[in-house]
Amino acid sequence: MRKPKQQTVTLTTDTGLKQDFGIQHAERLLDMGPFFNGGWKLPEDSNYYYDEENGLRIKSGKTNTAKAD
């Protein structure tokens, strides 16, 4: 029987190490902060963004085209 596919996020370190983690594990690592998580962070070209209030979220391809007057 097949295992269900798990969505993964690639995290990197300043030393150039890259590794894929499951969404929940990556979010827990990022919640700890760079000092306690071994320096793991999202790469610049990631499809996700992270903030402490909302956790990991996927970037949308939509742009805000409204213009302020």
mmCIF file with all atom_site columns, N, CA and C in Angstrom:
data_model
loop_
_atom_site.group_PDB
_atom_site.id
_atom_site.type_symbol
_atom_site.label_atom_id
_atom_site.label_alt_id
_atom_site.label_comp_id
_atom_site.label_asym_id
_atom_site.label_entity_id
_atom_site.label_seq_id
_atom_site.pdbx_PDB_ins_code
_atom_site.Cartn_x
_atom_site.Cartn_y
_atom_site.Cartn_z
_atom_site.occupancy
_atom_site.B_iso_or_equiv
_atom_site.pdbx_formal_charge
_atom_site.auth_seq_id
_atom_site.auth_comp_id
_atom_site.auth_asym_id
_atom_site.auth_atom_id
_atom_site.pdbx_PDB_model_num
ATOM 1   N N  . MET A 1 1  ? 0.828  -1.174 0.000  1.00 0.00 ? 1  MET A N  1
ATOM 2   C CA . MET A 1 1  ? 0.000  0.000  0.000  1.00 0.00 ? 1  MET A CA 1
ATOM 3   C C  . MET A 1 1  ? 0.881  1.249  0.000  1.00 0.00 ? 1  MET A C  1
ATOM 4   N N  . ARG A 1 2  ? 0.508  2.220  -0.776 1.00 0.00 ? 2  ARG A N  1
ATOM 5   C CA . ARG A 1 2  ? 1.288  3.448  -0.874 1.00 0.00 ? 2  ARG A CA 1
ATOM 6   C C  . ARG A 1 2  ? 1.115  4.322  0.362  1.00 0.00 ? 2  ARG A C  1
ATOM 7   N N  . LYS A 1 3  ? 2.208  4.983  0.717  1.00 0.00 ? 3  LYS A N  1
ATOM 8   C CA . LYS A 1 3  ? 2.145  5.970  1.786  1.00 0.00 ? 3  LYS A CA 1
ATOM 9   C C  . LYS A 1 3  ? 1.587  7.261  1.192  1.00 0.00 ? 3  LYS A C  1
ATOM 10  N N  . PRO A 1 4  ? 0.803  8.003  1.947  1.00 0.00 ? 4  PRO A N  1
ATOM 11  C CA . PRO A 1 4  ? 0.327  9.287  1.416  1.00 0.00 ? 4  PRO A CA 1
ATOM 12  C C  . PRO A 1 4  ? 1.502  10.244 1.238  1.00 0.00 ? 4  PRO A C  1
ATOM 13  N N  . LYS A 1 5  ? 1.465  11.021 0.179  1.00 0.00 ? 5  LYS A N  1
ATOM 14  C CA . LYS A 1 5  ? 2.542  11.968 -0.075 1.00 0.00 ? 5  LYS A CA 1
ATOM 15  C C  . LYS A 1 5  ? 2.460  13.107 0.923  1.00 0.00 ? 5  LYS A C  1
ATOM 16  N N  . GLN A 1 6  ? 3.618  13.485 1.415  1.00 0.00 ? 6  GLN A N  1
ATOM 17  C CA . GLN A 1 6  ? 3.689  14.564 2.379  1.00 0.00 ? 6  GLN A CA 1
ATOM 18  C C  . GLN A 1 6  ? 4.285  15.790 1.695  1.00 0.00 ? 6  GLN A C  1
ATOM 19  N N  . GLN A 1 7  ? 3.654  16.921 1.909  1.00 0.00 ? 7  GLN A N  1
ATOM 20  C CA . GLN A 1 7  ? 4.165  18.160 1.344  1.00 0.00 ? 7  GLN A CA 1
ATOM 21  C C  . GLN A 1 7  ? 5.411  18.572 2.121  1.00 0.00 ? 7  GLN A C  1
ATOM 22  N N  . THR A 1 8  ? 6.455  18.961 1.410  1.00 0.00 ? 8  THR A N  1
ATOM 23  C CA . THR A 1 8  ? 7.712  19.295 2.062  1.00 0.00 ? 8  THR A CA 1
ATOM 24  C C  . THR A 1 8  ? 8.127  20.728 1.753  1.00 0.00 ? 8  THR A C  1
ATOM 25  N N  . VAL A 1 9  ? 8.995  21.230 2.613  1.00 0.00 ? 9  VAL A N  1
ATOM 26  C CA . VAL A 1 9  ? 9.568  22.567 2.478  1.00 0.00 ? 9  VAL A CA 1
ATOM 27  C C  . VAL A 1 9  ? 11.079 22.409 2.551  1.00 0.00 ? 9  VAL A C  1
ATOM 28  N N  . THR A 1 10 ? 11.792 23.076 1.674  1.00 0.00 ? 10 THR A N  1
ATOM 29  C CA . THR A 1 10 ? 13.249 23.048 1.711  1.00 0.00 ? 10 THR A CA 1
ATOM 30  C C  . THR A 1 10 ? 13.739 24.184 2.597  1.00 0.00 ? 10 THR A C  1
ATOM 31  N N  . LEU A 1 11 ? 14.566 23.844 3.578  1.00 0.00 ? 11 LEU A N  1
ATOM 32  C CA . LEU A 1 11 ? 15.208 24.836 4.436  1.00 0.00 ? 11 LEU A CA 1
ATOM 33  C C  . LEU A 1 11 ? 16.704 24.793 4.177  1.00 0.00 ? 11 LEU A C  1
ATOM 34  N N  . THR A 1 12 ? 17.363 25.921 4.393  1.00 0.00 ? 12 THR A N  1
ATOM 35  C CA . THR A 1 12 ? 18.806 26.015 4.183  1.00 0.00 ? 12 THR A CA 1
ATOM 36  C C  . THR A 1 12 ? 19.473 26.620 5.413  1.00 0.00 ? 12 THR A C  1
ATOM 37  N N  . THR A 1 13 ? 20.799 26.492 5.449  1.00 0.00 ? 13 THR A N  1
ATOM 38  C CA . THR A 1 13 ? 21.593 27.149 6.486  1.00 0.00 ? 13 THR A CA 1
ATOM 39  C C  . THR A 1 13 ? 22.589 28.076 5.802  1.00 0.00 ? 13 THR A C  1
ATOM 40  N N  . ASP A 1 14 ? 23.231 28.917 6.586  1.00 0.00 ? 14 ASP A N  1
ATOM 41  C CA . ASP A 1 14 ? 24.235 29.830 6.034  1.00 0.00 ? 14 ASP A CA 1
ATOM 42  C C  . ASP A 1 14 ? 25.452 29.082 5.495  1.00 0.00 ? 14 ASP A C  1
ATOM 43  N N  . THR A 1 15 ? 25.670 27.855 5.956  1.00 0.00 ? 15 THR A N  1
ATOM 44  C CA . THR A 1 15 ? 26.816 27.071 5.492  1.00 0.00 ? 15 THR A CA 1
ATOM 45  C C  . THR A 1 15 ? 26.532 26.373 4.163  1.00 0.00 ? 15 THR A C  1
ATOM 46  N N  . GLY A 1 16 ? 25.305 26.537 3.620  1.00 0.00 ? 16 GLY A N  1
ATOM 47  C CA . GLY A 1 16 ? 24.973 25.956 2.327  1.00 0.00 ? 16 GLY A CA 1
ATOM 48  C C  . GLY A 1 16 ? 24.263 24.619 2.391  1.00 0.00 ? 16 GLY A C  1
ATOM 49  N N  . LEU A 1 17 ? 23.974 24.131 3.581  1.00 0.00 ? 17 LEU A N  1
ATOM 50  C CA . LEU A 1 17 ? 23.273 22.870 3.748  1.00 0.00 ? 17 LEU A CA 1
ATOM 51  C C  . LEU A 1 17 ? 21.805 23.054 3.387  1.00 0.00 ? 17 LEU A C  1
ATOM 52  N N  . LYS A 1 18 ? 21.242 22.117 2.594  1.00 0.00 ? 18 LYS A N  1
ATOM 53  C CA . LYS A 1 18 ? 19.831 22.144 2.213  1.00 0.00 ? 18 LYS A CA 1
ATOM 54  C C  . LYS A 1 18 ? 19.201 20.824 2.607  1.00 0.00 ? 18 LYS A C  1
ATOM 55  N N  . GLN A 1 19 ? 17.958 20.898 3.116  1.00 0.00 ? 19 GLN A N  1
ATOM 56  C CA . GLN A 1 19 ? 17.252 19.672 3.471  1.00 0.00 ? 19 GLN A CA 1
ATOM 57  C C  . GLN A 1 19 ? 15.751 19.919 3.382  1.00 0.00 ? 19 GLN A C  1
ATOM 58  N N  . ASP A 1 20 ? 15.021 18.884 2.940  1.00 0.00 ? 20 ASP A N  1
ATOM 59  C CA . ASP A 1 20 ? 13.569 18.949 2.872  1.00 0.00 ? 20 ASP A CA 1
ATOM 60  C C  . ASP A 1 20 ? 12.979 18.449 4.182  1.00 0.00 ? 20 ASP A C  1
ATOM 61  N N  . PHE A 1 21 ? 11.996 19.187 4.681  1.00 0.00 ? 21 PHE A N  1
ATOM 62  C CA . PHE A 1 21 ? 11.289 18.821 5.903  1.00 0.00 ? 21 PHE A CA 1
ATOM 63  C C  . PHE A 1 21 ? 9.799  18.849 5.613  1.00 0.00 ? 21 PHE A C  1
ATOM 64  N N  . GLY A 1 22 ? 9.038  18.053 6.359  1.00 0.00 ? 22 GLY A N  1
ATOM 65  C CA . GLY A 1 22 ? 7.586  18.141 6.293  1.00 0.00 ? 22 GLY A CA 1
ATOM 66  C C  . GLY A 1 22 ? 7.150  19.520 6.777  1.00 0.00 ? 22 GLY A C  1
ATOM 67  N N  . ILE A 1 23 ? 5.980  19.960 6.342  1.00 0.00 ? 23 ILE A N  1
ATOM 68  C CA . ILE A 1 23 ? 5.494  21.300 6.679  1.00 0.00 ? 23 ILE A CA 1
ATOM 69  C C  . ILE A 1 23 ? 5.492  21.534 8.196  1.00 0.00 ? 23 ILE A C  1
ATOM 70  N N  . GLN A 1 24 ? 4.942  20.599 8.955  1.00 0.00 ? 24 GLN A N  1
ATOM 71  C CA . GLN A 1 24 ? 4.832  20.798 10.401 1.00 0.00 ? 24 GLN A CA 1
ATOM 72  C C  . GLN A 1 24 ? 6.200  20.852 11.071 1.00 0.00 ? 24 GLN A C  1
ATOM 73  N N  . HIS A 1 25 ? 7.115  19.995 10.648 1.00 0.00 ? 25 HIS A N  1
ATOM 74  C CA . HIS A 1 25 ? 8.448  19.989 11.253 1.00 0.00 ? 25 HIS A CA 1
ATOM 75  C C  . HIS A 1 25 ? 9.205  21.269 10.900 1.00 0.00 ? 25 HIS A C  1
ATOM 76  N N  . ALA A 1 26 ? 9.108  21.708 9.650  1.00 0.00 ? 26 ALA A N  1
ATOM 77  C CA . ALA A 1 26 ? 9.772  22.941 9.229  1.00 0.00 ? 26 ALA A CA 1
ATOM 78  C C  . ALA A 1 26 ? 9.237  24.130 10.027 1.00 0.00 ? 26 ALA A C  1
ATOM 79  N N  . GLU A 1 27 ? 7.939  24.154 10.242 1.00 0.00 ? 27 GLU A N  1
ATOM 80  C CA . GLU A 1 27 ? 7.344  25.248 11.005 1.00 0.00 ? 27 GLU A CA 1
ATOM 81  C C  . GLU A 1 27 ? 7.841  25.240 12.453 1.00 0.00 ? 27 GLU A C  1
ATOM 82  N N  . ARG A 1 28 ? 7.964  24.066 13.046 1.00 0.00 ? 28 ARG A N  1
ATOM 83  C CA . ARG A 1 28 ? 8.490  23.979 14.414 1.00 0.00 ? 28 ARG A CA 1
ATOM 84  C C  . ARG A 1 28 ? 9.939  24.458 14.471 1.00 0.00 ? 28 ARG A C  1
ATOM 85  N N  . LEU A 1 29 ? 10.736 24.093 13.477 1.00 0.00 ? 29 LEU A N  1
ATOM 86  C CA . LEU A 1 29 ? 12.129 24.561 13.437 1.00 0.00 ? 29 LEU A CA 1
ATOM 87  C C  . LEU A 1 29 ? 12.193 26.082 13.333 1.00 0.00 ? 29 LEU A C  1
ATOM 88  N N  . LEU A 1 30 ? 11.393 26.648 12.445 1.00 0.00 ? 30 LEU A N  1
ATOM 89  C CA . LEU A 1 30 ? 11.413 28.096 12.259 1.00 0.00 ? 30 LEU A CA 1
ATOM 90  C C  . LEU A 1 30 ? 10.865 28.822 13.487 1.00 0.00 ? 30 LEU A C  1
ATOM 91  N N  . ASP A 1 31 ? 9.923  28.206 14.195 1.00 0.00 ? 31 ASP A N  1
ATOM 92  C CA . ASP A 1 31 ? 9.383  28.796 15.428 1.00 0.00 ? 31 ASP A CA 1
ATOM 93  C C  . ASP A 1 31 ? 10.455 28.962 16.499 1.00 0.00 ? 31 ASP A C  1
ATOM 94  N N  . MET A 1 32 ? 11.444 28.070 16.519 1.00 0.00 ? 32 MET A N  1
ATOM 95  C CA . MET A 1 32 ? 12.491 28.118 17.539 1.00 0.00 ? 32 MET A CA 1
ATOM 96  C C  . MET A 1 32 ? 13.441 29.283 17.354 1.00 0.00 ? 32 MET A C  1
ATOM 97  N N  . GLY A 1 33 ? 13.542 29.811 16.149 1.00 0.00 ? 33 GLY A N  1
ATOM 98  C CA . GLY A 1 33 ? 14.483 30.891 15.881 1.00 0.00 ? 33 GLY A CA 1
ATOM 99  C C  . GLY A 1 33 ? 15.839 30.349 15.481 1.00 0.00 ? 33 GLY A C  1
ATOM 100 N N  . PRO A 1 34 ? 16.634 31.159 14.802 1.00 0.00 ? 34 PRO A N  1
ATOM 101 C CA . PRO A 1 34 ? 17.912 30.683 14.244 1.00 0.00 ? 34 PRO A CA 1
ATOM 102 C C  . PRO A 1 34 ? 18.937 30.251 15.290 1.00 0.00 ? 34 PRO A C  1
ATOM 103 N N  . PHE A 1 35 ? 18.880 30.808 16.488 1.00 0.00 ? 35 PHE A N  1
ATOM 104 C CA . PHE A 1 35 ? 19.860 30.447 17.506 1.00 0.00 ? 35 PHE A CA 1
ATOM 105 C C  . PHE A 1 35 ? 19.640 29.026 18.002 1.00 0.00 ? 35 PHE A C  1
ATOM 106 N N  . PHE A 1 36 ? 18.383 28.629 18.175 1.00 0.00 ? 36 PHE A N  1
ATOM 107 C CA . PHE A 1 36 ? 18.070 27.319 18.745 1.00 0.00 ? 36 PHE A CA 1
ATOM 108 C C  . PHE A 1 36 ? 17.812 26.238 17.700 1.00 0.00 ? 36 PHE A C  1
ATOM 109 N N  . ASN A 1 37 ? 17.607 26.590 16.441 1.00 0.00 ? 37 ASN A N  1
ATOM 110 C CA . ASN A 1 37 ? 17.264 25.579 15.433 1.00 0.00 ? 37 ASN A CA 1
ATOM 111 C C  . ASN A 1 37 ? 18.428 25.187 14.542 1.00 0.00 ? 37 ASN A C  1
ATOM 112 N N  . GLY A 1 38 ? 19.627 25.605 14.864 1.00 0.00 ? 38 GLY A N  1
ATOM 113 C CA . GLY A 1 38 ? 20.794 25.243 14.067 1.00 0.00 ? 38 GLY A CA 1
ATOM 114 C C  . GLY A 1 38 ? 20.990 26.121 12.842 1.00 0.00 ? 38 GLY A C  1
ATOM 115 N N  . GLY A 1 39 ? 20.273 27.234 12.757 1.00 0.00 ? 39 GLY A N  1
ATOM 116 C CA . GLY A 1 39 ? 20.443 28.172 11.642 1.00 0.00 ? 39 GLY A CA 1
ATOM 117 C C  . GLY A 1 39 ? 19.552 27.897 10.447 1.00 0.00 ? 39 GLY A C  1
ATOM 118 N N  . TRP A 1 40 ? 18.570 27.007 10.566 1.00 0.00 ? 40 TRP A N  1
ATOM 119 C CA . TRP A 1 40 ? 17.682 26.711 9.440  1.00 0.00 ? 40 TRP A CA 1
ATOM 120 C C  . TRP A 1 40 ? 16.810 27.911 9.123  1.00 0.00 ? 40 TRP A C  1
ATOM 121 N N  . LYS A 1 41 ? 16.645 28.193 7.830  1.00 0.00 ? 41 LYS A N  1
ATOM 122 C CA . LYS A 1 41 ? 15.798 29.287 7.373  1.00 0.00 ? 41 LYS A CA 1
ATOM 123 C C  . LYS A 1 41 ? 15.271 28.968 5.982  1.00 0.00 ? 41 LYS A C  1
ATOM 124 N N  . LEU A 1 42 ? 14.261 29.713 5.566  1.00 0.00 ? 42 LEU A N  1
ATOM 125 C CA . LEU A 1 42 ? 13.731 29.548 4.212  1.00 0.00 ? 42 LEU A CA 1
ATOM 126 C C  . LEU A 1 42 ? 14.683 30.203 3.222  1.00 0.00 ? 42 LEU A C  1
ATOM 127 N N  . PRO A 1 43 ? 14.955 29.562 2.088  1.00 0.00 ? 43 PRO A N  1
ATOM 128 C CA . PRO A 1 43 ? 15.774 30.205 1.073  1.00 0.00 ? 43 PRO A CA 1
ATOM 129 C C  . PRO A 1 43 ? 15.009 31.364 0.431  1.00 0.00 ? 43 PRO A C  1
ATOM 130 N N  . GLU A 1 44 ? 15.729 32.263 -0.185 1.00 0.00 ? 44 GLU A N  1
ATOM 131 C CA . GLU A 1 44 ? 15.125 33.436 -0.821 1.00 0.00 ? 44 GLU A CA 1
ATOM 132 C C  . GLU A 1 44 ? 14.129 33.050 -1.916 1.00 0.00 ? 44 GLU A C  1
ATOM 133 N N  . ASP A 1 45 ? 14.396 31.981 -2.644 1.00 0.00 ? 45 ASP A N  1
ATOM 134 C CA . ASP A 1 45 ? 13.543 31.588 -3.767 1.00 0.00 ? 45 ASP A CA 1
ATOM 135 C C  . ASP A 1 45 ? 12.457 30.579 -3.379 1.00 0.00 ? 45 ASP A C  1
ATOM 136 N N  . SER A 1 46 ? 12.137 30.500 -2.093 1.00 0.00 ? 46 SER A N  1
ATOM 137 C CA . SER A 1 46 ? 11.140 29.535 -1.610 1.00 0.00 ? 46 SER A CA 1
ATOM 138 C C  . SER A 1 46 ? 9.729  29.928 -2.051 1.00 0.00 ? 46 SER A C  1
ATOM 139 N N  . ASN A 1 47 ? 8.866  28.925 -2.194 1.00 0.00 ? 47 ASN A N  1
ATOM 140 C CA . ASN A 1 47 ? 7.461  29.172 -2.503 1.00 0.00 ? 47 ASN A CA 1
ATOM 141 C C  . ASN A 1 47 ? 6.659  29.471 -1.243 1.00 0.00 ? 47 ASN A C  1
ATOM 142 N N  . TYR A 1 48 ? 7.323  29.511 -0.114 1.00 0.00 ? 48 TYR A N  1
ATOM 143 C CA . TYR A 1 48 ? 6.671  29.754 1.170  1.00 0.00 ? 48 TYR A CA 1
ATOM 144 C C  . TYR A 1 48 ? 7.254  31.000 1.818  1.00 0.00 ? 48 TYR A C  1
ATOM 145 N N  . TYR A 1 49 ? 6.475  31.571 2.725  1.00 0.00 ? 49 TYR A N  1
ATOM 146 C CA . TYR A 1 49 ? 7.026  32.591 3.595  1.00 0.00 ? 49 TYR A CA 1
ATOM 147 C C  . TYR A 1 49 ? 6.600  32.268 5.015  1.00 0.00 ? 49 TYR A C  1
ATOM 148 N N  . TYR A 1 50 ? 7.319  32.818 5.972  1.00 0.00 ? 50 TYR A N  1
ATOM 149 C CA . TYR A 1 50 ? 7.094  32.490 7.369  1.00 0.00 ? 50 TYR A CA 1
ATOM 150 C C  . TYR A 1 50 ? 7.026  33.763 8.190  1.00 0.00 ? 50 TYR A C  1
ATOM 151 N N  . ASP A 1 51 ? 6.072  33.825 9.094  1.00 0.00 ? 51 ASP A N  1
ATOM 152 C CA . ASP A 1 51 ? 6.082  34.833 10.140 1.00 0.00 ? 51 ASP A CA 1
ATOM 153 C C  . ASP A 1 51 ? 5.606  34.169 11.426 1.00 0.00 ? 51 ASP A C  1
ATOM 154 N N  . GLU A 1 52 ? 6.004  34.734 12.557 1.00 0.00 ? 52 GLU A N  1
ATOM 155 C CA . GLU A 1 52 ? 5.720  34.092 13.845 1.00 0.00 ? 52 GLU A CA 1
ATOM 156 C C  . GLU A 1 52 ? 4.232  34.023 14.142 1.00 0.00 ? 52 GLU A C  1
ATOM 157 N N  . GLU A 1 53 ? 3.462  34.977 13.654 1.00 0.00 ? 53 GLU A N  1
ATOM 158 C CA . GLU A 1 53 ? 2.036  35.011 13.951 1.00 0.00 ? 53 GLU A CA 1
ATOM 159 C C  . GLU A 1 53 ? 1.252  33.953 13.186 1.00 0.00 ? 53 GLU A C  1
ATOM 160 N N  . ASN A 1 54 ? 1.561  33.755 11.902 1.00 0.00 ? 54 ASN A N  1
ATOM 161 C CA . ASN A 1 54 ? 0.793  32.851 11.046 1.00 0.00 ? 54 ASN A CA 1
ATOM 162 C C  . ASN A 1 54 ? 1.523  31.572 10.669 1.00 0.00 ? 54 ASN A C  1
ATOM 163 N N  . GLY A 1 55 ? 2.802  31.451 10.975 1.00 0.00 ? 55 GLY A N  1
ATOM 164 C CA . GLY A 1 55 ? 3.562  30.262 10.619 1.00 0.00 ? 55 GLY A CA 1
ATOM 165 C C  . GLY A 1 55 ? 3.920  30.243 9.141  1.00 0.00 ? 55 GLY A C  1
ATOM 166 N N  . LEU A 1 56 ? 4.071  29.051 8.587  1.00 0.00 ? 56 LEU A N  1
ATOM 167 C CA . LEU A 1 56 ? 4.409  28.887 7.175  1.00 0.00 ? 56 LEU A CA 1
ATOM 168 C C  . LEU A 1 56 ? 3.168  29.067 6.320  1.00 0.00 ? 56 LEU A C  1
ATOM 169 N N  . ARG A 1 57 ? 3.306  29.823 5.271  1.00 0.00 ? 57 ARG A N  1
ATOM 170 C CA . ARG A 1 57 ? 2.200  30.018 4.336  1.00 0.00 ? 57 ARG A CA 1
ATOM 171 C C  . ARG A 1 57 ? 2.776  30.025 2.931  1.00 0.00 ? 57 ARG A C  1
ATOM 172 N N  . ILE A 1 58 ? 1.985  29.517 2.002  1.00 0.00 ? 58 ILE A N  1
ATOM 173 C CA . ILE A 1 58 ? 2.427  29.483 0.615  1.00 0.00 ? 58 ILE A CA 1
ATOM 174 C C  . ILE A 1 58 ? 2.250  30.870 0.004  1.00 0.00 ? 58 ILE A C  1
ATOM 175 N N  . LYS A 1 59 ? 3.217  31.256 -0.814 1.00 0.00 ? 59 LYS A N  1
ATOM 176 C CA . LYS A 1 59 ? 3.113  32.542 -1.501 1.00 0.00 ? 59 LYS A CA 1
ATOM 177 C C  . LYS A 1 59 ? 2.077  32.421 -2.599 1.00 0.00 ? 59 LYS A C  1
ATOM 178 N N  . SER A 1 60 ? 1.244  33.416 -2.714 1.00 0.00 ? 60 SER A N  1
ATOM 179 C CA . SER A 1 60 ? 0.273  33.389 -3.799 1.00 0.00 ? 60 SER A CA 1
ATOM 180 C C  . SER A 1 60 ? 0.873  34.064 -5.019 1.00 0.00 ? 60 SER A C  1
ATOM 181 N N  . GLY A 1 61 ? 0.424  33.661 -6.189 1.00 0.00 ? 61 GLY A N  1
ATOM 182 C CA . GLY A 1 61 ? 0.918  34.234 -7.420 1.00 0.00 ? 61 GLY A CA 1
ATOM 183 C C  . GLY A 1 61 ? 0.200  35.531 -7.778 1.00 0.00 ? 61 GLY A C  1
ATOM 184 N N  . LYS A 1 62 ? -0.772 35.892 -6.948 1.00 0.00 ? 62 LYS A N  1
ATOM 185 C CA . LYS A 1 62 ? -1.540 37.094 -7.218 1.00 0.00 ? 62 LYS A CA 1
ATOM 186 C C  . LYS A 1 62 ? -0.803 38.317 -6.741 1.00 0.00 ? 62 LYS A C  1
ATOM 187 N N  . THR A 1 63 ? -0.876 39.369 -7.494 1.00 0.00 ? 63 THR A N  1
ATOM 188 C CA . THR A 1 63 ? -0.281 40.630 -7.080 1.00 0.00 ? 63 THR A CA 1
ATOM 189 C C  . THR A 1 63 ? -1.386 41.649 -6.885 1.00 0.00 ? 63 THR A C  1
ATOM 190 N N  . ASN A 1 64 ? -1.156 42.586 -6.038 1.00 0.00 ? 64 ASN A N  1
ATOM 191 C CA . ASN A 1 64 ? -2.121 43.625 -5.785 1.00 0.00 ? 64 ASN A CA 1
ATOM 192 C C  . ASN A 1 64 ? -1.912 44.728 -6.829 1.00 0.00 ? 64 ASN A C  1
ATOM 193 N N  . THR A 1 65 ? -2.853 44.859 -7.732 1.00 0.00 ? 65 THR A N  1
ATOM 194 C CA . THR A 1 65 ? -2.693 45.845 -8.805 1.00 0.00 ? 65 THR A CA 1
ATOM 195 C C  . THR A 1 65 ? -3.429 47.138 -8.497 1.00 0.00 ? 65 THR A C  1
ATOM 196 N N  . ALA A 1 66 ? -4.033 47.243 -7.301 1.00 0.00 ? 66 ALA A N  1
ATOM 197 C CA . ALA A 1 66 ? -4.726 48.479 -6.941 1.00 0.00 ? 66 ALA A CA 1
ATOM 198 C C  . ALA A 1 66 ? -3.703 49.582 -6.749 1.00 0.00 ? 66 ALA A C  1
ATOM 199 N N  . LYS A 1 67 ? -4.062 50.758 -7.176 1.00 0.00 ? 67 LYS A N  1
ATOM 200 C CA . LYS A 1 67 ? -3.160 51.905 -7.053 1.00 0.00 ? 67 LYS A CA 1
ATOM 201 C C  . LYS A 1 67 ? -3.761 52.912 -6.100 1.00 0.00 ? 67 LYS A C  1
ATOM 202 N N  . ALA A 1 68 ? -2.923 53.448 -5.230 1.00 0.00 ? 68 ALA A N  1
ATOM 203 C CA . ALA A 1 68 ? -3.389 54.463 -4.298 1.00 0.00 ? 68 ALA A CA 1
ATOM 204 C C  . ALA A 1 68 ? -3.414 55.816 -5.001 1.00 0.00 ? 68 ALA A C  1
ATOM 205 N N  . ASP A 1 69 ? -4.395 56.598 -4.686 1.00 0.00 ? 69 ASP A N  1
ATOM 206 C CA . ASP A 1 69 ? -4.479 57.942 -5.282 1.00 0.00 ? 69 ASP A CA 1
ATOM 207 C C  . ASP A 1 69 ? -3.860 58.975 -4.372 1.00 0.00 ? 69 ASP A C  1
#
